Tab-separated table of C-alpha atoms and ligand atoms in Angstrom:
chain	number	residue	atom	x	y	z
T	1	UNK	CA	-17.198	34.079	-20.556
T	2	UNK	CA	-17.124	34.081	-16.743
T	3	UNK	CA	-14.118	32.611	-14.949
T	4	UNK	CA	-16.661	30.288	-13.352
T	5	UNK	CA	-17.494	28.670	-16.715
T	6	UNK	CA	-16.367	25.064	-16.504
T	7	UNK	CA	-13.543	24.100	-18.856
T	8	UNK	CA	-15.719	21.206	-19.964
T	9	UNK	CA	-18.185	23.855	-21.222
T	10	UNK	CA	-15.500	25.886	-22.998
T	11	UNK	CA	-14.220	28.015	-20.090
T	12	UNK	CA	-10.517	28.486	-19.353
T	13	UNK	CA	-9.065	25.628	-17.289
T	14	UNK	CA	-8.505	26.680	-13.671
T	15	UNK	CA	-5.130	24.978	-13.646
T	16	UNK	CA	-2.465	25.999	-16.159
T	17	UNK	CA	-0.408	22.790	-16.012
T	18	UNK	CA	-1.394	19.147	-15.732
T	19	UNK	CA	-0.337	17.473	-12.451
T	20	UNK	CA	3.293	16.354	-12.249
T	21	UNK	CA	3.765	12.551	-12.533
T	22	UNK	CA	2.782	10.877	-9.255
T	23	UNK	CA	5.973	9.004	-8.405
T	24	UNK	CA	6.957	10.688	-5.119
T	25	UNK	CA	10.383	9.102	-4.549
T	26	UNK	CA	10.870	8.278	-8.219
T	27	UNK	CA	10.679	11.926	-9.307
T	28	UNK	CA	13.390	12.833	-6.787
T	29	UNK	CA	16.031	10.536	-8.315
T	30	UNK	CA	19.153	12.580	-9.015
T	31	UNK	CA	22.951	12.495	-8.766
T	32	UNK	CA	22.760	10.971	-5.264
T	33	UNK	CA	21.112	7.774	-6.477
T	34	UNK	CA	23.446	7.797	-9.488
T	35	UNK	CA	26.515	8.033	-7.233
T	36	UNK	CA	25.202	5.286	-4.950
T	37	UNK	CA	24.649	2.938	-7.884
T	38	UNK	CA	28.047	3.773	-9.380
T	39	UNK	CA	29.749	3.076	-6.073
T	40	UNK	CA	28.273	-0.423	-6.005
T	41	UNK	CA	29.075	-1.067	-9.653
T	42	UNK	CA	32.664	0.065	-9.194
T	43	UNK	CA	33.075	-2.181	-6.160
T	44	UNK	CA	31.859	-5.101	-8.328
T	45	UNK	CA	29.929	-6.386	-5.298
T	46	UNK	CA	26.476	-6.860	-6.721
T	47	UNK	CA	25.392	-9.697	-4.404
T	48	UNK	CA	24.447	-9.233	-0.769
T	49	UNK	CA	26.345	-12.176	0.667
T	50	UNK	CA	29.730	-11.922	-1.072
T	51	UNK	CA	31.895	-10.243	-3.672
T	52	UNK	CA	35.492	-9.225	-4.285
T	53	UNK	CA	37.308	-7.042	-1.750
T	54	UNK	CA	36.250	-5.975	1.719
T	55	UNK	CA	33.039	-4.101	0.987
T	56	UNK	CA	30.037	-4.389	3.273
T	57	UNK	CA	26.551	-5.203	2.055
T	58	UNK	CA	24.218	-2.340	1.125
T	59	UNK	CA	21.258	-4.679	1.601
T	60	UNK	CA	22.324	-5.380	5.190
T	61	UNK	CA	22.790	-1.622	5.719
T	62	UNK	CA	19.296	-0.939	4.371
T	63	UNK	CA	17.788	-3.578	6.645
T	64	UNK	CA	19.500	-2.043	9.672
T	65	UNK	CA	18.377	1.454	8.638
T	66	UNK	CA	14.713	0.384	8.446
T	67	UNK	CA	14.816	-1.692	11.625
T	68	UNK	CA	16.523	1.089	13.606
T	69	UNK	CA	14.339	3.895	12.290
T	70	UNK	CA	11.146	1.960	13.032
T	71	UNK	CA	12.249	0.419	16.297
T	72	UNK	CA	12.085	-3.212	15.210
T	73	UNK	CA	14.550	-6.001	15.956
T	74	UNK	CA	14.600	-7.626	12.529
T	75	UNK	CA	14.304	-6.517	8.928
T	76	UNK	CA	14.436	-8.506	5.714
T	77	UNK	CA	14.936	-6.864	2.323
T	78	UNK	CA	13.368	-8.737	-0.593
T	79	UNK	CA	12.598	-8.316	-4.281
T	80	UNK	CA	9.051	-6.963	-4.017
T	81	UNK	CA	6.194	-6.071	-1.712
T	82	UNK	CA	4.467	-9.280	-2.754
T	83	UNK	CA	7.582	-11.263	-1.804
T	84	UNK	CA	7.586	-9.561	1.604
T	85	UNK	CA	3.955	-10.626	2.152
T	86	UNK	CA	4.687	-14.215	1.126
T	87	UNK	CA	7.738	-14.304	3.426
T	88	UNK	CA	5.650	-12.807	6.260
T	89	UNK	CA	2.946	-15.460	5.885
T	90	UNK	CA	5.497	-18.289	5.669
T	91	UNK	CA	7.251	-16.689	8.611
T	92	UNK	CA	4.054	-17.004	10.625
T	93	UNK	CA	3.485	-20.569	9.459
T	94	UNK	CA	0.270	-19.769	7.591
T	95	UNK	CA	-0.611	-22.420	5.018
T	96	UNK	CA	-3.194	-24.863	3.628
T	97	UNK	CA	-6.388	-25.017	5.684
T	98	UNK	CA	-5.873	-21.506	7.071
T	99	UNK	CA	-7.945	-18.425	6.328
T	100	UNK	CA	-6.569	-14.903	6.168
T	101	UNK	CA	-8.819	-11.827	6.155
T	102	UNK	CA	-7.956	-9.069	3.689
T	103	UNK	CA	-9.805	-5.814	2.955
T	104	UNK	CA	-12.084	-5.291	-0.045
T	105	UNK	CA	-9.896	-2.398	-1.181
T	106	UNK	CA	-6.280	-3.459	-1.715
T	107	UNK	CA	-4.055	-4.428	-4.595
T	108	UNK	CA	-4.748	-8.056	-5.573
T	109	UNK	CA	-1.205	-8.979	-4.432
T	110	UNK	CA	-2.382	-8.923	-0.797
T	111	UNK	CA	-4.824	-11.747	-1.518
T	112	UNK	CA	-2.416	-13.322	-4.031
T	113	UNK	CA	0.228	-13.728	-1.338
T	114	UNK	CA	-2.283	-15.600	0.841
T	115	UNK	CA	-3.036	-17.964	-2.048
T	116	UNK	CA	0.684	-18.368	-2.792
T	117	UNK	CA	1.222	-19.941	0.644
T	118	UNK	CA	-1.770	-22.254	0.164
T	119	UNK	CA	-4.216	-20.420	2.431
T	120	UNK	CA	-7.491	-18.807	1.375
T	121	UNK	CA	-8.273	-15.098	1.470
T	122	UNK	CA	-11.553	-13.980	3.064
T	123	UNK	CA	-12.618	-10.462	2.155
T	124	UNK	CA	-13.904	-7.887	4.660
T	125	UNK	CA	-15.474	-4.454	4.282
T	126	UNK	CA	-13.646	-1.160	4.467
T	127	UNK	CA	-15.180	1.775	6.330
T	128	UNK	CA	-15.341	5.502	5.495
T	129	UNK	CA	-11.550	5.642	5.771
T	130	UNK	CA	-11.460	3.104	2.897
T	131	UNK	CA	-9.436	0.889	5.242
T	132	UNK	CA	-10.093	-2.400	7.046
T	133	UNK	CA	-13.190	-2.284	9.233
T	134	UNK	CA	-12.306	-4.201	12.411
T	135	UNK	CA	-15.988	-4.735	13.244
T	136	UNK	CA	-16.601	-6.458	9.909
T	137	UNK	CA	-13.449	-8.555	10.320
T	138	UNK	CA	-14.974	-9.876	13.522
T	139	UNK	CA	-18.032	-11.074	11.550
T	140	UNK	CA	-15.800	-12.983	9.133
T	141	UNK	CA	-13.694	-14.880	11.657
T	142	UNK	CA	-14.089	-18.682	11.600
T	143	UNK	CA	-12.244	-21.373	13.581
T	144	UNK	CA	-9.780	-21.473	10.653
T	145	UNK	CA	-8.875	-17.783	10.595
T	146	UNK	CA	-5.194	-17.412	11.479
T	147	UNK	CA	-4.260	-13.908	10.416
T	148	UNK	CA	-5.530	-10.610	9.097
T	149	UNK	CA	-3.828	-8.187	6.737
T	150	UNK	CA	-4.816	-4.561	7.340
T	151	UNK	CA	-3.664	-2.507	4.357
T	152	UNK	CA	-2.760	1.167	4.742
T	153	UNK	CA	-4.199	2.065	1.342
T	154	UNK	CA	-3.464	5.282	-0.500
T	155	UNK	CA	-1.055	6.468	2.168
T	156	UNK	CA	-3.354	6.550	5.194
T	157	UNK	CA	-3.076	4.543	8.418
T	158	UNK	CA	-5.733	1.958	9.230
T	159	UNK	CA	-7.290	2.085	12.687
T	160	UNK	CA	-4.595	-0.012	14.333
T	161	UNK	CA	-6.046	0.397	17.850
T	162	UNK	CA	-9.298	-1.298	16.858
T	163	UNK	CA	-7.524	-3.836	14.641
T	164	UNK	CA	-4.903	-4.889	17.198
T	165	UNK	CA	-7.457	-5.130	20.021
T	166	UNK	CA	-9.765	-7.280	17.900
T	167	UNK	CA	-6.871	-9.462	16.654
T	168	UNK	CA	-5.513	-10.073	20.150
T	169	UNK	CA	-9.000	-10.948	21.414
T	170	UNK	CA	-9.298	-13.633	18.746
T	171	UNK	CA	-5.661	-14.729	18.808
T	172	UNK	CA	-5.018	-13.694	15.211
T	173	UNK	CA	-1.678	-12.656	13.732
T	174	UNK	CA	-1.507	-9.227	12.109
T	175	UNK	CA	0.487	-8.586	8.932
T	176	UNK	CA	0.454	-4.898	8.006
T	177	UNK	CA	0.552	-4.318	4.265
T	178	UNK	CA	2.241	-0.924	4.162
T	179	UNK	CA	3.098	-1.059	0.451
T	180	UNK	CA	1.213	2.175	-0.244
T	181	UNK	CA	2.016	4.006	2.982
T	182	UNK	CA	5.753	3.906	3.597
T	183	UNK	CA	6.285	6.706	6.126
T	184	UNK	CA	2.773	6.723	7.582
T	185	UNK	CA	2.313	6.565	11.335
T	186	UNK	CA	-0.615	5.723	13.591
T	187	UNK	CA	-0.624	7.601	16.906
T	188	UNK	CA	3.109	8.115	16.628
T	189	UNK	CA	4.004	4.511	15.752
T	190	UNK	CA	5.284	3.624	12.292
T	191	UNK	CA	2.784	1.768	10.148
T	192	UNK	CA	4.440	-1.558	9.397
T	193	UNK	CA	5.895	-1.681	12.922
T	194	UNK	CA	2.666	-2.160	14.900
T	195	UNK	CA	1.435	-5.633	13.925
T	196	UNK	CA	3.327	-8.925	14.175
T	197	UNK	CA	4.945	-8.345	10.795
T	198	UNK	CA	5.058	-5.278	8.541
T	199	UNK	CA	5.558	-5.299	4.784
T	200	UNK	CA	6.648	-2.531	2.407
T	201	UNK	CA	7.061	-2.202	-1.356
T	202	UNK	CA	9.652	-0.208	-3.299
T	203	UNK	CA	7.865	-0.654	-6.629
T	204	UNK	CA	8.020	2.483	-8.786
T	205	UNK	CA	4.602	3.918	-7.806
T	206	UNK	CA	5.428	3.819	-4.129
T	207	UNK	CA	6.567	6.601	-1.801
T	208	UNK	CA	10.206	5.460	-1.867
T	209	UNK	CA	11.381	3.380	-4.776
T	210	UNK	CA	14.103	1.418	-6.467
T	211	UNK	CA	11.768	0.367	-9.271
T	212	UNK	CA	11.086	-2.936	-7.491
T	213	UNK	CA	11.849	-4.252	-4.018
T	214	UNK	CA	10.303	-4.864	-0.627
T	215	UNK	CA	11.007	-4.945	3.104
T	216	UNK	CA	9.676	-6.926	6.047
T	217	UNK	CA	9.908	-5.874	9.706
T	218	UNK	CA	9.252	-7.905	12.839
T	219	UNK	CA	10.334	-8.285	16.455
T	220	UNK	CA	9.849	-12.053	16.346
T	221	UNK	CA	13.076	-13.989	15.839
T	222	UNK	CA	11.296	-17.169	14.737
T	223	UNK	CA	9.165	-15.328	12.195
T	224	UNK	CA	12.218	-13.517	10.870
T	225	UNK	CA	14.282	-16.697	10.582
T	226	UNK	CA	11.537	-18.544	8.766
T	227	UNK	CA	11.017	-15.571	6.445
T	228	UNK	CA	14.737	-15.283	5.839
T	229	UNK	CA	15.099	-19.000	5.070
T	230	UNK	CA	12.252	-18.769	2.616
T	231	UNK	CA	13.780	-15.730	0.898
T	232	UNK	CA	17.146	-17.428	0.468
T	233	UNK	CA	17.703	-21.118	-0.033
T	234	UNK	CA	21.489	-21.059	0.249
T	235	UNK	CA	22.686	-18.560	2.782
T	236	UNK	CA	21.256	-15.978	5.035
T	237	UNK	CA	22.049	-15.304	8.643
T	238	UNK	CA	19.446	-17.647	10.118
T	239	UNK	CA	21.094	-20.772	8.788
T	240	UNK	CA	24.211	-20.010	10.858
T	241	UNK	CA	22.296	-19.993	14.141
T	242	UNK	CA	18.878	-21.473	13.524
T	243	UNK	CA	16.283	-21.389	16.282
T	244	UNK	CA	13.918	-23.273	13.992
T	245	UNK	CA	14.500	-26.378	11.869
T	246	UNK	CA	16.084	-25.575	8.560
T	247	UNK	CA	13.578	-25.183	5.744
T	248	UNK	CA	13.948	-25.128	1.984
T	249	UNK	CA	13.188	-21.741	0.556
T	250	UNK	CA	13.368	-20.089	-2.826
T	251	UNK	CA	15.013	-16.831	-3.863
T	252	UNK	CA	13.650	-13.374	-3.113
T	253	UNK	CA	17.040	-11.762	-2.354
T	254	UNK	CA	17.355	-8.028	-2.885
T	255	UNK	CA	20.234	-7.024	-5.178
T	256	UNK	CA	22.878	-4.610	-3.853
T	257	UNK	CA	22.067	-2.058	-6.557
T	258	UNK	CA	18.486	-1.760	-5.347
T	259	UNK	CA	19.580	-1.366	-1.748
T	260	UNK	CA	21.977	1.428	-2.728
T	261	UNK	CA	19.103	3.337	-4.343
T	262	UNK	CA	16.798	2.661	-1.388
T	263	UNK	CA	19.345	3.978	1.113
T	264	UNK	CA	19.302	7.330	-0.679
T	265	UNK	CA	15.524	7.262	-1.049
T	266	UNK	CA	15.050	6.720	2.694
T	267	UNK	CA	16.823	10.030	3.318
T	268	UNK	CA	14.186	11.738	1.153
T	269	UNK	CA	11.239	10.582	3.253
T	270	UNK	CA	10.970	13.596	5.588
T	271	UNK	CA	11.074	16.087	2.730
T	272	UNK	CA	8.411	14.180	0.813
T	273	UNK	CA	6.124	13.882	3.841
T	274	UNK	CA	6.498	17.572	4.782
T	275	UNK	CA	5.681	18.725	1.270
T	276	UNK	CA	2.768	16.394	0.649
T	277	UNK	CA	1.233	17.075	4.051
T	278	UNK	CA	1.469	20.846	3.599
T	279	UNK	CA	-0.171	20.651	0.167
T	280	UNK	CA	-2.938	18.317	1.299
T	281	UNK	CA	-3.685	20.581	4.264
T	282	UNK	CA	-4.033	23.582	1.923
T	283	UNK	CA	-6.268	21.645	-0.465
T	284	UNK	CA	-8.575	20.399	2.285
T	285	UNK	CA	-8.818	23.861	3.817
T	286	UNK	CA	-9.535	25.360	0.404
T	287	UNK	CA	-12.368	22.873	-0.125
T	288	UNK	CA	-13.824	22.976	3.379
T	289	UNK	CA	-16.543	25.500	2.568
T	290	UNK	CA	-17.747	24.091	-0.754
T	291	UNK	CA	-17.767	20.487	0.475
T	292	UNK	CA	-19.759	21.469	3.536
T	293	UNK	CA	-22.273	23.436	1.487
T	294	UNK	CA	-22.696	20.559	-0.970
T	295	UNK	CA	-22.917	17.826	1.670
T	296	UNK	CA	-19.717	16.198	0.414
T	297	UNK	CA	-17.549	14.389	2.970
T	298	UNK	CA	-13.846	13.698	2.908
T	299	UNK	CA	-12.458	10.202	3.399
T	300	UNK	CA	-12.334	9.649	7.181
T	301	UNK	CA	-8.880	9.833	8.768
T	302	UNK	CA	-7.833	7.416	11.529
T	303	UNK	CA	-4.873	9.645	12.334
T	304	UNK	CA	-4.599	12.713	10.140
T	305	UNK	CA	-1.135	13.610	11.447
T	306	UNK	CA	0.197	10.212	10.389
T	307	UNK	CA	-1.235	10.235	6.863
T	308	UNK	CA	1.496	10.325	4.188
T	309	UNK	CA	-0.889	12.682	2.322
T	310	UNK	CA	-0.344	11.196	-1.150
T	311	UNK	CA	-3.974	11.912	-2.028
T	312	UNK	CA	-7.182	13.687	-1.114
T	313	UNK	CA	-10.389	11.678	-1.476
T	314	UNK	CA	-13.966	12.902	-1.105
T	315	UNK	CA	-17.313	11.178	-1.533
T	316	UNK	CA	-20.097	12.505	-3.761
T	317	UNK	CA	-23.688	11.245	-3.722
T	318	UNK	CA	-23.552	8.734	-6.582
T	319	UNK	CA	-21.390	7.043	-9.197
T	320	UNK	CA	-23.031	9.238	-11.858
T	321	UNK	CA	-22.159	12.448	-9.998
T	322	UNK	CA	-18.641	11.073	-9.537
T	323	UNK	CA	-18.267	10.498	-13.277
T	324	UNK	CA	-19.434	14.041	-14.043
T	325	UNK	CA	-17.166	15.608	-11.404
T	326	UNK	CA	-14.106	13.629	-12.529
T	327	UNK	CA	-14.638	14.487	-16.174
T	328	UNK	CA	-15.082	18.159	-15.338
T	329	UNK	CA	-11.999	18.187	-13.074
T	330	UNK	CA	-9.867	16.616	-15.780
T	331	UNK	CA	-10.931	19.358	-18.164
T	332	UNK	CA	-9.639	21.828	-15.543
T	333	UNK	CA	-6.229	20.038	-15.728
T	334	UNK	CA	-6.752	18.394	-12.351
T	335	UNK	CA	-5.781	14.700	-12.372
T	336	UNK	CA	-8.898	13.339	-10.697
T	337	UNK	CA	-9.696	9.633	-10.750
T	338	UNK	CA	-12.303	7.095	-9.653
T	339	UNK	CA	-11.648	4.158	-7.325
T	340	UNK	CA	-14.227	1.656	-8.528
T	341	UNK	CA	-16.388	1.200	-11.581
T	342	UNK	CA	-18.322	-2.017	-12.134
T	343	UNK	CA	-17.214	-2.435	-15.732
T	344	UNK	CA	-13.682	-1.052	-15.566
T	345	UNK	CA	-11.253	-3.720	-14.426
T	346	UNK	CA	-9.050	-2.551	-11.580
T	347	UNK	CA	-7.273	-5.068	-9.374
T	348	UNK	CA	-7.419	-2.670	-6.409
T	349	UNK	CA	-10.999	-3.764	-5.654
T	350	UNK	CA	-11.968	-7.353	-4.774
T	351	UNK	CA	-14.925	-7.281	-7.182
T	352	UNK	CA	-12.407	-7.333	-10.041
T	353	UNK	CA	-10.275	-10.182	-8.672
T	354	UNK	CA	-11.682	-12.568	-11.291
T	355	UNK	CA	-9.145	-15.391	-10.854
T	356	UNK	CA	-9.781	-15.367	-7.109
T	357	UNK	CA	-13.571	-15.013	-7.223
T	358	UNK	CA	-13.586	-17.953	-9.658
T	359	UNK	CA	-11.243	-19.874	-7.302
T	360	UNK	CA	-8.903	-20.709	-10.163
T	361	UNK	CA	-5.681	-22.465	-9.140
T	362	UNK	CA	-2.412	-22.940	-11.020
T	363	UNK	CA	-2.634	-26.714	-11.258
T	364	UNK	CA	-5.349	-29.296	-11.690
T	365	UNK	CA	-4.756	-31.001	-8.355
T	366	UNK	CA	-4.026	-28.324	-5.855
T	367	UNK	CA	-5.572	-25.049	-5.152
T	368	UNK	CA	-6.026	-23.518	-1.706
T	369	UNK	CA	-9.824	-23.615	-1.880
T	370	UNK	CA	-9.721	-27.417	-2.104
T	371	UNK	CA	-7.486	-27.576	0.929
T	372	UNK	CA	-9.756	-25.242	2.881
T	373	UNK	CA	-11.580	-26.592	5.913
T	374	UNK	CA	-14.944	-25.363	4.686
T	375	UNK	CA	-16.592	-24.381	1.444
T	376	UNK	CA	-15.478	-20.871	0.576
T	377	UNK	CA	-17.901	-18.784	-1.445
T	378	UNK	CA	-17.169	-15.447	-3.047
T	379	UNK	CA	-19.423	-13.178	-4.984
T	380	UNK	CA	-19.105	-9.847	-6.666
T	381	UNK	CA	-21.403	-8.099	-4.182
T	382	UNK	CA	-20.154	-9.628	-0.947
T	383	UNK	CA	-18.860	-6.268	0.376
T	384	UNK	CA	-21.598	-3.819	-0.674
T	385	UNK	CA	-20.568	-1.019	1.671
T	386	UNK	CA	-17.044	-0.996	0.244
T	387	UNK	CA	-18.340	-0.907	-3.336
T	388	UNK	CA	-20.735	1.925	-2.485
T	389	UNK	CA	-17.990	4.047	-0.876
T	390	UNK	CA	-15.389	3.301	-3.563
T	391	UNK	CA	-17.937	3.995	-6.305
T	392	UNK	CA	-18.723	7.440	-4.892
T	393	UNK	CA	-15.087	8.383	-4.241
T	394	UNK	CA	-13.278	11.116	-6.156
T	395	UNK	CA	-9.495	10.754	-5.855
T	396	UNK	CA	-6.970	13.554	-6.293
T	397	UNK	CA	-3.215	12.896	-6.216
T	398	UNK	CA	-1.215	15.244	-3.990
T	399	UNK	CA	2.212	15.419	-5.590
T	400	UNK	CA	5.049	16.898	-3.527
T	401	UNK	CA	6.016	18.747	-6.703
T	402	UNK	CA	2.807	20.798	-6.918
T	403	UNK	CA	3.786	24.479	-6.778
T	404	UNK	CA	1.833	26.922	-4.596
T	405	UNK	CA	0.221	28.153	-7.782
T	406	UNK	CA	-0.760	24.585	-8.748
T	407	UNK	CA	-2.346	24.112	-5.320
T	408	UNK	CA	-4.259	27.389	-5.539
T	409	UNK	CA	-5.466	26.550	-9.035
T	410	UNK	CA	-6.476	23.050	-7.915
T	411	UNK	CA	-8.568	24.569	-5.124
T	412	UNK	CA	-10.095	27.050	-7.562
T	413	UNK	CA	-10.874	24.293	-10.095
T	414	UNK	CA	-12.453	21.910	-7.587
T	415	UNK	CA	-14.514	24.773	-6.147
T	416	UNK	CA	-15.695	25.690	-9.614
T	417	UNK	CA	-16.719	22.108	-10.428
T	418	UNK	CA	-18.419	21.394	-7.081
T	419	UNK	CA	-20.222	24.740	-7.060
T	420	UNK	CA	-21.716	23.832	-10.416
T	421	UNK	CA	-23.362	20.737	-8.911
T	422	UNK	CA	-27.080	21.062	-8.373
L	501	PLP	C1	-1.455	-2.577	-1.199
L	501	PLP	C2	-0.379	-3.292	-1.964
L	501	PLP	N1	0.055	-4.483	-1.511
L	501	PLP	C3	1.028	-5.150	-2.144
L	501	PLP	C4	1.614	-4.641	-3.278
L	501	PLP	C5	2.645	-5.457	-3.965
L	501	PLP	O1	3.884	-4.823	-4.065
L	501	PLP	P1	4.867	-5.190	-5.252
L	501	PLP	O2	4.313	-4.623	-6.507
L	501	PLP	O3	6.164	-4.550	-4.855
L	501	PLP	O4	4.973	-6.674	-5.291
L	501	PLP	C6	1.208	-3.398	-3.779
L	501	PLP	C7	1.803	-2.742	-4.936
L	501	PLP	O5	1.901	-3.016	-6.012
L	501	PLP	C8	0.166	-2.714	-3.111
L	501	PLP	O6	-0.300	-1.547	-3.560
């Protein structure tokens, strides 16, 4: 049997090993995180604002580390990426009657956070980069639009030049959802530090992780104080020297143990980025010829140098071709995946946000769509370009733990599968 026989047809798989688990920061956890956690446990100071002895807060240290690294004045550590989005929106004063534009391709939490503050999400198209299309946002602006949330999905920076210019023209606030792209940059600026507020997640899938957790960055003292008051009803720094009226918040405080883990994880960022970027570069180079010959295009890059490189995505000509390619790649031991299928529920695509499309609220009397200033209508096909692109996308994880051999075999396997296409 020729080495070009597809594994799906009984040939030998091009890749010897399946991909390593795709938890970039999570897979790096070792004695350093253990020691950091033990140090906190032994100090018995598990709470950011007080504890026995003279220890300082790890949460405060983490906030300073993020703010300093990314050149922002204020940081707020919270319990999740979703919490950081909710705090950002409350920080900006977004609420009932307001509309916030979110992209068609993002985890449902982006839209969920908008609903949580009583505003309504409006969905816009993504472009060939699978990221917010500023031109389509412009079509969706109404007199009630207050903010937009560009999302740096699957590690890559959105086109922040176009987005910021459009937002400033229309006087809209920009909240960057950087949950999936911690470490990405756009033209040398950190994603999450370009808009009015930036949000990160430390959930286990993310680049850097403490299992759960989130971070908010801003230069705006008022926004930060409002966000901080919302994240902590009892204490916080803002209540000591408020520049805004005191407000009643809830509790999204990050525990000290999580901050200790995140401080170690932050030191791993450069290594992770270097390794993922090198592997992605090799993969794209190794596929350049076959993709060109087969008329297959890669996901467009708004700033290739700033991509965290957690994945490689290319577009085939149809959903059916995508299904065949993905099945064949999996047989070669390559962890390929799809990004959208009509009948496979995945909360990363608006068309599957059932509770939102149906405008279902938590209580009989109050849901954001009733408080909206106009009738909001959603439908499954409202962003056809996004569904077309996502449906034709083939997604490959780029783990930092892929060996050179794994990368070479991945290139060989993808070449084999794409060459077999008619
Ligand atoms: C794009 C995006 N936004 C927001 C979130 C929410 O983050 P978390 O799970 O930490 O609440 C996630 C991750 O789950 C995400 O992928």
